[in-house]
PDB file of C-alpha atoms in Angstrom:
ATOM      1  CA  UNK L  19     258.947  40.034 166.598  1.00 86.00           C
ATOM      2  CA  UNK L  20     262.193  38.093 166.683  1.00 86.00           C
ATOM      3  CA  UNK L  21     263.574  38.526 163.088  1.00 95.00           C
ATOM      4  CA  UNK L  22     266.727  38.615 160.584  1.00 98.00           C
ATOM      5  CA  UNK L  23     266.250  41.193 157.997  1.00 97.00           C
ATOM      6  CA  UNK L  24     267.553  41.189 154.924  1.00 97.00           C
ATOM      7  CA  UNK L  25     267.796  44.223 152.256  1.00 97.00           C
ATOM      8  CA  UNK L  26     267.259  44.747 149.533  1.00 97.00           C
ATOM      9  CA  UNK L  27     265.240  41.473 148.690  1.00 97.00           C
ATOM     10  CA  UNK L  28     265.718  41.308 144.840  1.00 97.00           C
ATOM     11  CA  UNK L  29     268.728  43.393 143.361  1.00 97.00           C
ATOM     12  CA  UNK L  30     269.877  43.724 139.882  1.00 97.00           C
ATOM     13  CA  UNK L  31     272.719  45.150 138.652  1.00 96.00           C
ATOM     14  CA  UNK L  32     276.172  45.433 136.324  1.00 97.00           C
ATOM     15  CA  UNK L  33     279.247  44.099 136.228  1.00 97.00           C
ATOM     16  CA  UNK L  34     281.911  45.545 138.615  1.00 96.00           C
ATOM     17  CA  UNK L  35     279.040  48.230 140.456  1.00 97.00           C
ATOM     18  CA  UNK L  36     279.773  48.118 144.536  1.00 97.00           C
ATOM     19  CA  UNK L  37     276.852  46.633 146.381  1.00 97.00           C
ATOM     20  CA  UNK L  38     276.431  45.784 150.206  1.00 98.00           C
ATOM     21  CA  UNK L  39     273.570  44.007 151.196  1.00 98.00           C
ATOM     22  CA  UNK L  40     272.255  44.531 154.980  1.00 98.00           C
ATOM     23  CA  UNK L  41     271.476  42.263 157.121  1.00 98.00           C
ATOM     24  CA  UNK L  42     270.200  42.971 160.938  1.00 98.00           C
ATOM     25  CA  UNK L  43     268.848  41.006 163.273  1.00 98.00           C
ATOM     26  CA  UNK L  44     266.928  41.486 166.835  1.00 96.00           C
ATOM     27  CA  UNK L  45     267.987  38.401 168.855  1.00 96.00           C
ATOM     28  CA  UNK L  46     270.392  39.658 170.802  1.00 96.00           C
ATOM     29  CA  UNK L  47     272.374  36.626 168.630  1.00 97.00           C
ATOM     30  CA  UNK L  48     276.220  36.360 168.943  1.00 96.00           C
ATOM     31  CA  UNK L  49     276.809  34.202 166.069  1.00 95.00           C
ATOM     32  CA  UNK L  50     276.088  35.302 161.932  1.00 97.00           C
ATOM     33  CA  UNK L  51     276.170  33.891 158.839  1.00 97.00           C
ATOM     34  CA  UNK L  52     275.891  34.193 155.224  1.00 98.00           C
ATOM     35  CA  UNK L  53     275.386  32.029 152.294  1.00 98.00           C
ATOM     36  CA  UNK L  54     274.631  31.634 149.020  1.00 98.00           C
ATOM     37  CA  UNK L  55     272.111  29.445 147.565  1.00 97.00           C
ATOM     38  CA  UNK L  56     271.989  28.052 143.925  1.00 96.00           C
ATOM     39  CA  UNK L  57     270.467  25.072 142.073  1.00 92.00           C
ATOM     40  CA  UNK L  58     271.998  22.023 142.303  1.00 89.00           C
ATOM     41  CA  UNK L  59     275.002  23.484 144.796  1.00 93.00           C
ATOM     42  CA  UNK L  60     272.931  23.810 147.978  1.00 92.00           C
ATOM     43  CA  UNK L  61     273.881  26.303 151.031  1.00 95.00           C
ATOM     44  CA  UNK L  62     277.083  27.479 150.593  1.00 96.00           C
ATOM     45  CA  UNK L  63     278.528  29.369 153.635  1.00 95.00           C
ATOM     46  CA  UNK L  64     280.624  32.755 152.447  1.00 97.00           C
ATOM     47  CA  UNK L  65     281.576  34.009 155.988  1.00 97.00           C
ATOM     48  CA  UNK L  66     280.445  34.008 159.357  1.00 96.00           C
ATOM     49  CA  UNK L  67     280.875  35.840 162.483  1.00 96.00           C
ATOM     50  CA  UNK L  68     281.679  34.726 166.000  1.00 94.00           C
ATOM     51  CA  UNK L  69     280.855  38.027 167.912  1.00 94.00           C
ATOM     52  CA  UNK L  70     281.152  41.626 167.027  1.00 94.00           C
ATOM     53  CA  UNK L  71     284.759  42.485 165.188  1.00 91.00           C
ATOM     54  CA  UNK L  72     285.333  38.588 164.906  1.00 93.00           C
ATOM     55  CA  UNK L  73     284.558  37.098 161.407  1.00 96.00           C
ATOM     56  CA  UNK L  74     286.189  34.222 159.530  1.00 95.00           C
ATOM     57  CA  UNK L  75     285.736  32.487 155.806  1.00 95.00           C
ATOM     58  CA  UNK L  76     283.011  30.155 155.131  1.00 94.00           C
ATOM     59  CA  UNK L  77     283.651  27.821 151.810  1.00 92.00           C
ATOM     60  CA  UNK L  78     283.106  30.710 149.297  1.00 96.00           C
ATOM     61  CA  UNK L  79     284.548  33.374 150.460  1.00 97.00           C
ATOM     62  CA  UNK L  80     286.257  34.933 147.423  1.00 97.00           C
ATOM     63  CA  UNK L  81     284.786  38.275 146.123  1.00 97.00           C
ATOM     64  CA  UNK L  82     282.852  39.038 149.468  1.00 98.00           C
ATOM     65  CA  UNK L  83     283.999  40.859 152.246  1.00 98.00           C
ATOM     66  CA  UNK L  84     281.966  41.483 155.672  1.00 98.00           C
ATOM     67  CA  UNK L  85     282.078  43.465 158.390  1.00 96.00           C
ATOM     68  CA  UNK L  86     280.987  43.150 162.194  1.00 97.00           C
ATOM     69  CA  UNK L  87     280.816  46.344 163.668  1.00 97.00           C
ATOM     70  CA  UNK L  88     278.016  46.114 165.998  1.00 96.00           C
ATOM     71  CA  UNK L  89     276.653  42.735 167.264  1.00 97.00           C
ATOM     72  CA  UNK L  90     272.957  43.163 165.847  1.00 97.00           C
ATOM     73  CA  UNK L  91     274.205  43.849 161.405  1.00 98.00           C
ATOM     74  CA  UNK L  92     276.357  41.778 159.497  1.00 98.00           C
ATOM     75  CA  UNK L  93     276.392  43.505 156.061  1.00 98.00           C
ATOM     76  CA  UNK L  94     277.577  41.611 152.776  1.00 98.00           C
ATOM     77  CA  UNK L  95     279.921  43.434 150.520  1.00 98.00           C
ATOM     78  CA  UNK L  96     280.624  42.959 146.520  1.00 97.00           C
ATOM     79  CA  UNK L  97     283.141  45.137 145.912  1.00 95.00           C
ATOM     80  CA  UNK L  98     283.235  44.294 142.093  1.00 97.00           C
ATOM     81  CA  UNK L  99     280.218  41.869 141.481  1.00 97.00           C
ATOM     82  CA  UNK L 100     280.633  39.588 138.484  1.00 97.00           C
ATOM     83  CA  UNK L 101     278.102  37.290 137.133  1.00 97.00           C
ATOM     84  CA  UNK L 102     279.013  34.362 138.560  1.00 97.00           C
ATOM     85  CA  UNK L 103     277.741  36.377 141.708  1.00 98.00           C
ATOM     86  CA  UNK L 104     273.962  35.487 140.471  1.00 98.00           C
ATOM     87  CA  UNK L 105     272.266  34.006 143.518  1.00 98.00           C
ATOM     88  CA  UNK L 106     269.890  33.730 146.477  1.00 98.00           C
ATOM     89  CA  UNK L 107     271.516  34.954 149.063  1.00 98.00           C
ATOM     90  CA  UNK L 108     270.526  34.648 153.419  1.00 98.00           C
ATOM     91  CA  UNK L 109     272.024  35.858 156.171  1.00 98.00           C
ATOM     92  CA  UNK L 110     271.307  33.480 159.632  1.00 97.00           C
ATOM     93  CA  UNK L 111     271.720  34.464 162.749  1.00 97.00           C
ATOM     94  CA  UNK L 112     272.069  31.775 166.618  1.00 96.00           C
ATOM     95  CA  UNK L 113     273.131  32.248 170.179  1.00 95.00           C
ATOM     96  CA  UNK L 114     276.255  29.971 168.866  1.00 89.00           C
ATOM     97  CA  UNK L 115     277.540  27.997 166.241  1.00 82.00           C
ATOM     98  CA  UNK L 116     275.976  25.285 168.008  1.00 84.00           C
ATOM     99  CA  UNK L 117     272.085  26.372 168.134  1.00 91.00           C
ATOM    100  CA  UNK L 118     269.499  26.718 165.269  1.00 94.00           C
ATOM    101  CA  UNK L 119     269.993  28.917 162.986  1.00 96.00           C
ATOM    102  CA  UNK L 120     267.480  31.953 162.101  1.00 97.00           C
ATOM    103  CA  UNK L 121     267.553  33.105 158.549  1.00 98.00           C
ATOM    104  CA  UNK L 122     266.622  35.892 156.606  1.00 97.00           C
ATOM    105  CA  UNK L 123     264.482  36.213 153.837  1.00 95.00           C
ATOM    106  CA  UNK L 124     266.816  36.161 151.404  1.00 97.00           C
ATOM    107  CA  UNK L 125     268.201  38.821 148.650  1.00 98.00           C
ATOM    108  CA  UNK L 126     267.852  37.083 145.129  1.00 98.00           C
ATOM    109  CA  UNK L 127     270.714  39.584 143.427  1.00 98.00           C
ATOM    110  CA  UNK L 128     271.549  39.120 139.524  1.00 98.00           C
ATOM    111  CA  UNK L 129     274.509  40.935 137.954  1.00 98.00           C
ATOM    112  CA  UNK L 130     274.425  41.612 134.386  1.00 97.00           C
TER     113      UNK L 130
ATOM    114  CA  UNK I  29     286.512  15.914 152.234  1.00 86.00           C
ATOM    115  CA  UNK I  30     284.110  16.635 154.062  1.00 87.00           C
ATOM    116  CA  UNK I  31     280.357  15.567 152.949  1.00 92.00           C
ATOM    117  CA  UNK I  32     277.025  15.580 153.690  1.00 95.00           C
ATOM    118  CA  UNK I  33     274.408  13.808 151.074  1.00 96.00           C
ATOM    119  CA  UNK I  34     270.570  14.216 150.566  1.00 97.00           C
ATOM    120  CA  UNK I  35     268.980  12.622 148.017  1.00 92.00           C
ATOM    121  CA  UNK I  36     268.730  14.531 145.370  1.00 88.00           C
ATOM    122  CA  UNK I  37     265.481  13.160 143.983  1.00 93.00           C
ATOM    123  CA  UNK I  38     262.147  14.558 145.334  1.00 95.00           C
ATOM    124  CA  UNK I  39     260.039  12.256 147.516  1.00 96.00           C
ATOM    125  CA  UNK I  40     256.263  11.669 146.533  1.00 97.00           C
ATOM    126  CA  UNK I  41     253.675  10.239 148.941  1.00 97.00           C
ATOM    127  CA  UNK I  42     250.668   9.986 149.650  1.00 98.00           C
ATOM    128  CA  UNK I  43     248.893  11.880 152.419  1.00 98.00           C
ATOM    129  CA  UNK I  44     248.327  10.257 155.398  1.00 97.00           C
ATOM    130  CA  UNK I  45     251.734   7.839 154.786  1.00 98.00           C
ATOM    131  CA  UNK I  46     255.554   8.742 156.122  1.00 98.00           C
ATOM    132  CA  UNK I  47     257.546  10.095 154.472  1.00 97.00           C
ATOM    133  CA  UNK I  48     261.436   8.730 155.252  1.00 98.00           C
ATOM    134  CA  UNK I  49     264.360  11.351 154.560  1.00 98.00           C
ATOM    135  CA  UNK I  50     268.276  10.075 155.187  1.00 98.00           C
ATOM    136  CA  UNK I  51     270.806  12.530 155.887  1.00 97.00           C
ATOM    137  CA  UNK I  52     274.629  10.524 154.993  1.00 97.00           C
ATOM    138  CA  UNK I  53     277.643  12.429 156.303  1.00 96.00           C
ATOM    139  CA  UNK I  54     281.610  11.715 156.104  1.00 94.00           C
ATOM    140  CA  UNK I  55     284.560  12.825 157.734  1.00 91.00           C
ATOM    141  CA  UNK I  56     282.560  14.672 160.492  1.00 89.00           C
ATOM    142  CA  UNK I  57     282.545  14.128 164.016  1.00 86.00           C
ATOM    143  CA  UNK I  58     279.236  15.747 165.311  1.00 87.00           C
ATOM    144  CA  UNK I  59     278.159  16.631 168.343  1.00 86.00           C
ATOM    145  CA  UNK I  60     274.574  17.071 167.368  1.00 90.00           C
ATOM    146  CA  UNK I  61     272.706  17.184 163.893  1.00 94.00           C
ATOM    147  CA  UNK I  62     270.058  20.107 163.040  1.00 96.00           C
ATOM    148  CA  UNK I  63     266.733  19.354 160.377  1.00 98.00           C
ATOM    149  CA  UNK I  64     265.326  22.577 158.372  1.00 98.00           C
ATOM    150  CA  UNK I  65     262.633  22.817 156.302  1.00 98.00           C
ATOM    151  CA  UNK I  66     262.685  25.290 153.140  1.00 98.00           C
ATOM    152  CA  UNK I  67     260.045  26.534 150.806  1.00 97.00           C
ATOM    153  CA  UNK I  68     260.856  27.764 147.330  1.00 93.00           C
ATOM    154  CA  UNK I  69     262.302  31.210 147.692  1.00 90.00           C
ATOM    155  CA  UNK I  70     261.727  31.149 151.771  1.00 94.00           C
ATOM    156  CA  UNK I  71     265.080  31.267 154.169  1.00 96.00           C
ATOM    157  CA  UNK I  72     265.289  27.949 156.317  1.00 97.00           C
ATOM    158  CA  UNK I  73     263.231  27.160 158.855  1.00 98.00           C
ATOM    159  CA  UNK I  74     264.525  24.949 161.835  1.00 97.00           C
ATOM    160  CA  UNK I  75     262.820  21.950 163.064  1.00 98.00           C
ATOM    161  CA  UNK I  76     264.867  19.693 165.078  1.00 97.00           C
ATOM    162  CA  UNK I  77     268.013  19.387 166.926  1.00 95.00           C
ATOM    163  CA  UNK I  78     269.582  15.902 167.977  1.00 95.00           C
ATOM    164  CA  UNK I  79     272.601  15.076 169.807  1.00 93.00           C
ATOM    165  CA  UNK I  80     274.921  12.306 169.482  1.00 90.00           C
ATOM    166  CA  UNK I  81     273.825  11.172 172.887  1.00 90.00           C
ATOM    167  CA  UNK I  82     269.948  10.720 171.756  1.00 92.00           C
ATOM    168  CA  UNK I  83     269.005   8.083 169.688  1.00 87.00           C
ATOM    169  CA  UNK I  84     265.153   9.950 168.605  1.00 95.00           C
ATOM    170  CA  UNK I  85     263.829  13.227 168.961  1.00 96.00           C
ATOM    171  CA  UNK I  86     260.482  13.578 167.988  1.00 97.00           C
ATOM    172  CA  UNK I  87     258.169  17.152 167.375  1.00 96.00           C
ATOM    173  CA  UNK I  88     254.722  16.835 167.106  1.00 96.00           C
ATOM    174  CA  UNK I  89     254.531  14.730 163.439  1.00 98.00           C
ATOM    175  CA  UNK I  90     258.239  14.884 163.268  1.00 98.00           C
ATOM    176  CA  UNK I  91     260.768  12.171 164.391  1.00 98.00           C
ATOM    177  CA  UNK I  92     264.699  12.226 164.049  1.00 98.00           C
ATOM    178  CA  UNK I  93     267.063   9.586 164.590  1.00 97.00           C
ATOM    179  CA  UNK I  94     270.909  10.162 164.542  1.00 95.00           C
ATOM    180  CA  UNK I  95     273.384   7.298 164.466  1.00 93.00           C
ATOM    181  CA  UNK I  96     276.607   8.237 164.656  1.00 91.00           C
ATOM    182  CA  UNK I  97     278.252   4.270 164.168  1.00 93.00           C
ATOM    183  CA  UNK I  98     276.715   4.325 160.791  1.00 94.00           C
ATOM    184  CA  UNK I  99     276.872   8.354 160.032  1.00 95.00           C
ATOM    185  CA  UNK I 100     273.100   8.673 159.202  1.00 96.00           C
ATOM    186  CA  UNK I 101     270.145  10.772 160.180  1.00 96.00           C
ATOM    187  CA  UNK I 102     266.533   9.567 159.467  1.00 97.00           C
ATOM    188  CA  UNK I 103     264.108  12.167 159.584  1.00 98.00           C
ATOM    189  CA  UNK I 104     260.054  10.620 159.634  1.00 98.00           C
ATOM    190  CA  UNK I 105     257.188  12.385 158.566  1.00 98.00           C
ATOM    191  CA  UNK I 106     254.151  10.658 159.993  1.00 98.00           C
ATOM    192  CA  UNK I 107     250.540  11.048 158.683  1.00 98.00           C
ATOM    193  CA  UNK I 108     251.881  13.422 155.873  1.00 98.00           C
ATOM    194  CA  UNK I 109     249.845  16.246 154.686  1.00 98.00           C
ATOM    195  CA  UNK I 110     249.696  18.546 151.515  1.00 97.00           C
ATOM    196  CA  UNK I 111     250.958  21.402 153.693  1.00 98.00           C
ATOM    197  CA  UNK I 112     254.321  18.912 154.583  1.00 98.00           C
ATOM    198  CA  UNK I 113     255.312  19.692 151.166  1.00 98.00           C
ATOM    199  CA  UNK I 114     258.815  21.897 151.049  1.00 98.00           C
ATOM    200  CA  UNK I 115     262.553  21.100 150.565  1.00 97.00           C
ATOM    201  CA  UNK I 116     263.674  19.276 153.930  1.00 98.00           C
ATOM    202  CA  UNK I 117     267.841  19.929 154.699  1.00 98.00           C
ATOM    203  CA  UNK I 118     270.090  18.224 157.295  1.00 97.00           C
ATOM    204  CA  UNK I 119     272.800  20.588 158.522  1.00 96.00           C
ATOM    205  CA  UNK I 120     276.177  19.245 160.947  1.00 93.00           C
ATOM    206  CA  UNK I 121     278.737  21.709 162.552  1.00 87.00           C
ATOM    207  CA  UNK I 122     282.448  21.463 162.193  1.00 80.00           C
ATOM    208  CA  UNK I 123     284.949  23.629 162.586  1.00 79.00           C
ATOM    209  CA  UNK I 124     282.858  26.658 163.756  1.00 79.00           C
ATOM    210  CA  UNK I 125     280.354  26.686 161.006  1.00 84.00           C
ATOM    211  CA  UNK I 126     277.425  24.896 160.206  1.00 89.00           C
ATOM    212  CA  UNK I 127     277.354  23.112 157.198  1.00 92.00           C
ATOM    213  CA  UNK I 128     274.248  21.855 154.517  1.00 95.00           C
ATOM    214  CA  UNK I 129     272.845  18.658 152.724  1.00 96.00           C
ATOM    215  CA  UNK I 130     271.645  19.909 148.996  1.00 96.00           C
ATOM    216  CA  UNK I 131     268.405  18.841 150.559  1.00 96.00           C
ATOM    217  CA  UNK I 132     265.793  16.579 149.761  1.00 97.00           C
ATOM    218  CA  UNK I 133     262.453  17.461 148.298  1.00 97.00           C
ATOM    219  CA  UNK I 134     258.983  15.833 149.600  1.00 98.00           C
ATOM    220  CA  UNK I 135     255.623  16.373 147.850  1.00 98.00           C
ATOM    221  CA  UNK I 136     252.658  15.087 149.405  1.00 98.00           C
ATOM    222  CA  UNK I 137     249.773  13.910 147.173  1.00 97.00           C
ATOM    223  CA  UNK I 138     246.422  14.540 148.407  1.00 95.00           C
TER     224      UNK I 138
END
């Protein structure tokens, strides 16, 4: 089954704790995203990734880092998560920036 | 800046009716225009794709226009049903990435 997978899907945890949250997809897609989802904001894109060792800042980008090392994962890194952190959080995956997008099931992660 | 506007309150209808979503955008340029449909706590879901070039696009219940002299997308839901009920969001590209409306919620009324 064609799919983006997302890990963990809930996560809670401190202040300043490193966290990566994994994201994988089966598509064969060139193109990922993430973004961060809270109420009244919308989607909010924190980076995306063109192709494998190619990624570039979305409109949040600050206290995230990513990585493209292969073309099928596109982890999410918080090297020091604060609470402003506190989101839903999807990864999305497309054959290009120009085709629909296929997102994950989210990771709802609160930091305490 | 760049904007793309939903509104913000949730649509009620009855089933059976259309519903009518807009999708306003400024300062973009696009070359096509992308629907989703969300459900609390669910990742998107895509529906449509239009391009500047088409006026309608239409999916089963589902019909699209995009006009790109007045920077507006209409997005029809015809002979609504309970099941139609989500969070519906209008998404442009520019400048590599693709971008989101806050969304607009419908609730159908059985």
């Amino acid at each position: 089954e064609a799919q983006v997978t997302q890990n963990p899907r809930y996560l809670i945890t401190v202040t300043g704790k490193k966290l990566t949250v994994t994201c994988s997809q089966n598509m064969n897609h060139e193109y990922m995203s993430w973004y961060r989802q809270d109420p009244g904001l919308g989607l909010r894109q924190i980076y995306y990734s063109m192709n494998v060792e190619v990624t570039d800042k979305g409109d949040v980008p600050e206290g995230y880092k990513v990585s493209r090392k292969e073309k099928r994962n596109f982890p999410l890194i918080l090297e020091s998560p604060s609470p402003n952190q506190t989101s839903l959080y999807f990864c999305a995956s497309s054959f290009g920036v120009h085709s629909p997008l296929h997102f994950g099931n989210g990771t709802r992660l609160t930091v305490t | 800046s760049q904007k793309i506007e939903q509104n913000s309150e949730a649509l009620n209808i009855q089933e059976g009716k259309t519903a009518t979503l807009t999708c306003n955008y400024t300062n973009y340029s696009p070359a096509y225009l992308q629907w989703y449909r969300q459900d609390p706590g669910r990742g998107p879901v895509f529906l449509l794709l239009i391009r500047e070039n088409e006026k309608e696009k239409r999916k089963e219940r589902l019909k699209v226009t995009f006009d790109t002299t007045l920077k507006q997308s209409l997005f029809h839901i015809t002979a609504s049903q309970p099941a139609d009920s989500a969070t519906y969001l209008c998404a442009l590209e520019g400048n590599n990435r693709l971008a989101f409306g806050k969304g607009n919620q419908v609730v159908v009324i059985p």
